DNA sequence: CGTCCACAGGAATGACGGGCGG
DNA sequence: CCGCCCGTCATTCCTGTGGACG
């Protein structure tokens, strides 16, 4: 029996999981502990939809992993159960659909209108969406998740149109549920958009350590077979996640990965040691995935940052990094982009959470960004190594 | 207390690739 | 198939800015 067969046997024989889907981030359970008040508030706002009336637009905010998406999906699911097909619902993640065009294209898909992924003007796509919705002739509730990513990248023009779309509709109606991680988003918005989008607001505070334990406990009962979790596992997952602004998604990921590691090893129980391993795997996987899909020049910037940090410079300025980037470009024979463009790419890397880039002023020595790595050197190295062979020579 | 650095970030513009209508 | 229009990404040019220096 070779290594692969052994692994398969172990997983096959393992009795760790009862239903691992219950721990996935997109799983919406039937019970959301410590979010009862947010659920009731959203439900009461949405309630008019049952009689076909248009609910107010809602704005929901809170840090990542505070249950915003889960609450929105849960309440919409309950609504759907009640009204069946007389209300159309759409869920759009604006981090994935991060241009005005793609958001509109997704909305079109929800009303069964096909649009090509490029080639049309946004105005045309908007027109098709309106026609599509009008011919459905009913209420639509659209969830725009991570709306901050959309606004930062593409502005609020589309939100302006969507909030005023009811003026152009005769039979149909549109309500918007906006979700954001970033409270400062409101400052960037056009006041007209701001007021119509936040007719109602629902706030999601971070989970406390105790609340995270409850959440993990209730999900663990769904996901694991009885008795496979050692006593310290849930508290440890909760403690790690509580340190990161009470992020329940992180806590659930930790628990799931820890279980999968135990499963692969053929262990009968999930222990705190598995959680520690999971913590490392989680960061590395995330970083590697993100870096692999980055365009070449963004990776060159990261490589530059890596090389500089090897030389003992843990924080660098835009200028220093740009110099190193140009040097690397000439070594691999790539045409360097201008500093203006690199400035934007640095902004994008920051949005992705790979680097921290804070704008600082150093008096007569100018304004710049103070750039530091937000991930471990090891993870970055791993990500760069896996992403492109041409870069390998520069990582020892 | 004004200057002035070293960029940030907005605006205009162009190359490119893709869809559409004829 | 063609000419046209569009979104995306990049460049060029520009104005704005916060605080240490003199």
Coordinates of N, CA, C and O (backbone and C1' of nucleotides) in Angstrom, one line a residue, chain A residues 99 101 120-122 336-338 340-341 361 363-367, chain C residues 5-13 16-22:
Chain A
X99 N -16.4 45.8 -9.8 CA -16.5 47.0 -10.7 C -18.0 47.2 -10.8 O -18.8 46.3 -10.6
X101 N -19.6 47.5 -13.5 CA -20.1 46.7 -14.5 C -20.4 45.3 -14.0 O -21.5 44.7 -14.3
X120 N -20.2 46.0 -23.3 CA -21.4 46.9 -23.2 C -21.0 48.1 -22.3 O -20.1 47.9 -21.4
X121 N -21.7 49.2 -22.5 CA -21.5 50.3 -21.5 C -22.3 49.9 -20.2 O -23.2 49.2 -20.3
X122 N -21.8 50.5 -19.1 CA -22.6 50.2 -17.9 C -24.0 50.8 -18.0 O -24.9 50.2 -17.4
X336 N 9.5 48.2 -16.3 CA 8.9 48.6 -15.0 C 7.7 49.5 -15.3 O 7.7 50.2 -16.2
X337 N 6.8 49.4 -14.4 CA 5.6 50.3 -14.4 C 6.1 51.6 -13.7 O 7.1 51.7 -13.0
X338 N 5.3 52.7 -13.9 CA 5.6 54.0 -13.3 C 5.3 54.0 -11.8 O 4.5 53.1 -11.4
X340 N 3.5 56.0 -10.3 CA 2.1 56.2 -10.1 C 1.3 54.9 -10.0 O 0.4 54.8 -9.2
X341 N 1.6 54.0 -11.0 CA 0.9 52.8 -11.0 C 1.2 51.9 -9.8 O 0.4 51.2 -9.2
X361 N 3.7 61.6 7.3 CA 4.4 62.8 6.8 C 5.7 62.9 7.6 O 5.7 62.8 8.9
X363 N 7.8 65.6 7.6 CA 8.2 67.0 7.5 C 8.8 67.3 6.2 O 8.3 66.9 5.1
X364 N 9.9 67.9 6.2 CA 10.5 68.4 4.9 C 11.1 67.2 4.2 O 11.5 67.3 3.0
X365 N 11.1 66.0 4.8 CA 11.5 64.8 4.1 C 10.3 64.1 3.4 O 10.4 63.0 3.1
X366 N 9.2 64.9 3.3 CA 8.2 64.5 2.4 C 7.1 63.6 3.1 O 7.1 63.2 4.2
X367 N 6.1 63.3 2.2 CA 5.0 62.4 2.6 C 5.2 61.1 1.9 O 5.5 61.1 0.7
Chain C
dC5 P -19.0 55.5 -32.0 O5' -19.1 54.7 -30.6 C5' -20.3 54.0 -30.4 C4' -20.0 53.0 -29.2 C3' -19.4 53.7 -28.0 O3' -20.3 53.5 -26.9 C1' -18.2 51.7 -28.5
dC6 P -20.0 54.3 -25.6 O5' -19.3 53.2 -24.6 C5' -20.0 52.0 -24.3 C4' -19.0 51.0 -23.8 C3' -18.2 51.5 -22.6 O3' -18.7 51.1 -21.4 C1' -16.9 50.1 -24.2
dG7 P -18.1 51.5 -20.0 O5' -17.0 50.4 -19.7 C5' -17.5 49.0 -19.5 C4' -16.4 48.1 -19.1 C3' -15.6 48.6 -17.9 O3' -15.2 47.4 -17.1 C1' -14.1 48.6 -19.7
dT8 P -14.3 47.6 -15.8 O5' -12.8 47.4 -16.3 C5' -12.5 46.2 -17.0 C4' -11.0 46.2 -17.3 C3' -10.1 46.7 -16.1 O3' -9.1 45.8 -15.8 C1' -9.6 47.9 -18.1
dC9 P -8.2 45.9 -14.6 O5' -6.8 46.5 -15.2 C5' -6.2 45.8 -16.3 C4' -5.1 46.6 -16.9 C3' -4.1 47.2 -15.9 O3' -2.8 47.0 -16.4 C1' -5.0 48.9 -17.3
dA10 P -1.6 47.1 -15.4 O5' -0.9 48.4 -15.9 C5' -0.2 48.4 -17.1 C4' -0.1 49.9 -17.6 C3' 0.7 50.8 -16.8 O3' 2.0 51.0 -17.3 C1' -1.3 51.8 -17.7
dT11 P 3.0 52.0 -16.7 O5' 2.7 53.3 -17.5 C5' 2.8 53.4 -18.9 C4' 2.5 54.8 -19.4 C3' 3.4 55.8 -18.7 O3' 4.0 56.6 -19.7 C1' 1.1 56.4 -18.6
dT12 P 5.1 57.7 -19.3 O5' 4.3 59.1 -19.3 C5' 3.5 59.4 -20.4 C4' 2.8 60.7 -20.1 C3' 3.6 61.8 -19.4 O3' 3.4 63.0 -20.1 C1' 1.6 61.4 -18.2
dC13 P 4.4 64.3 -19.7 O5' 3.4 65.1 -18.8 C5' 2.0 65.4 -19.3 C4' 1.2 66.0 -18.2 C3' 2.0 67.0 -17.3 O3' 1.3 68.2 -17.2 C1' 0.8 65.5 -15.9
dG16 P -4.4 72.5 -5.6 O5' -4.0 71.3 -4.6 C5' -4.9 70.2 -4.5 C4' -4.5 69.3 -3.4 C3' -4.2 70.1 -2.1 O3' -4.7 69.3 -1.0 C1' -2.3 68.8 -2.7
dT17 P -5.0 69.8 0.4 O5' -3.8 69.1 1.3 C5' -3.6 67.7 1.3 C4' -2.4 67.4 2.1 C3' -2.1 68.4 3.2 O3' -1.7 67.8 4.4 C1' -0.2 68.1 1.9
dG18 P -2.8 67.7 5.6 O5' -1.8 67.2 6.8 C5' -1.2 65.9 6.7 C4' 0.2 66.0 7.3 C3' 0.3 66.9 8.6 O3' 1.0 66.2 9.5 C1' 1.9 67.6 6.9
dG19 P 1.1 66.6 11.0 O5' 2.7 66.9 11.1 C5' 3.6 65.9 10.8 C4' 4.9 66.5 10.4 C3' 5.5 67.4 11.6 O3' 6.9 67.2 11.6 C1' 5.4 68.7 9.7
dA20 P 7.6 66.8 13.0 O5' 9.1 66.9 12.7 C5' 9.7 66.0 11.7 C4' 10.8 66.6 10.9 C3' 11.9 67.3 11.8 O3' 13.1 67.1 11.1 C1' 10.8 69.0 10.5
dC21 P 14.5 67.5 11.7 O5' 14.9 68.8 10.8 C5' 15.0 68.6 9.4 C4' 15.1 70.0 8.7 C3' 16.2 70.9 9.3 O3' 17.0 71.3 8.2 C1' 14.1 72.0 9.1
dG22 P 18.5 71.8 8.4 O5' 18.4 73.4 8.3 C5' 17.9 74.0 7.1 C4' 17.5 75.4 7.3 C3' 18.5 76.2 8.2 O3' 19.1 77.2 7.4 C1' 16.2 76.5 8.9

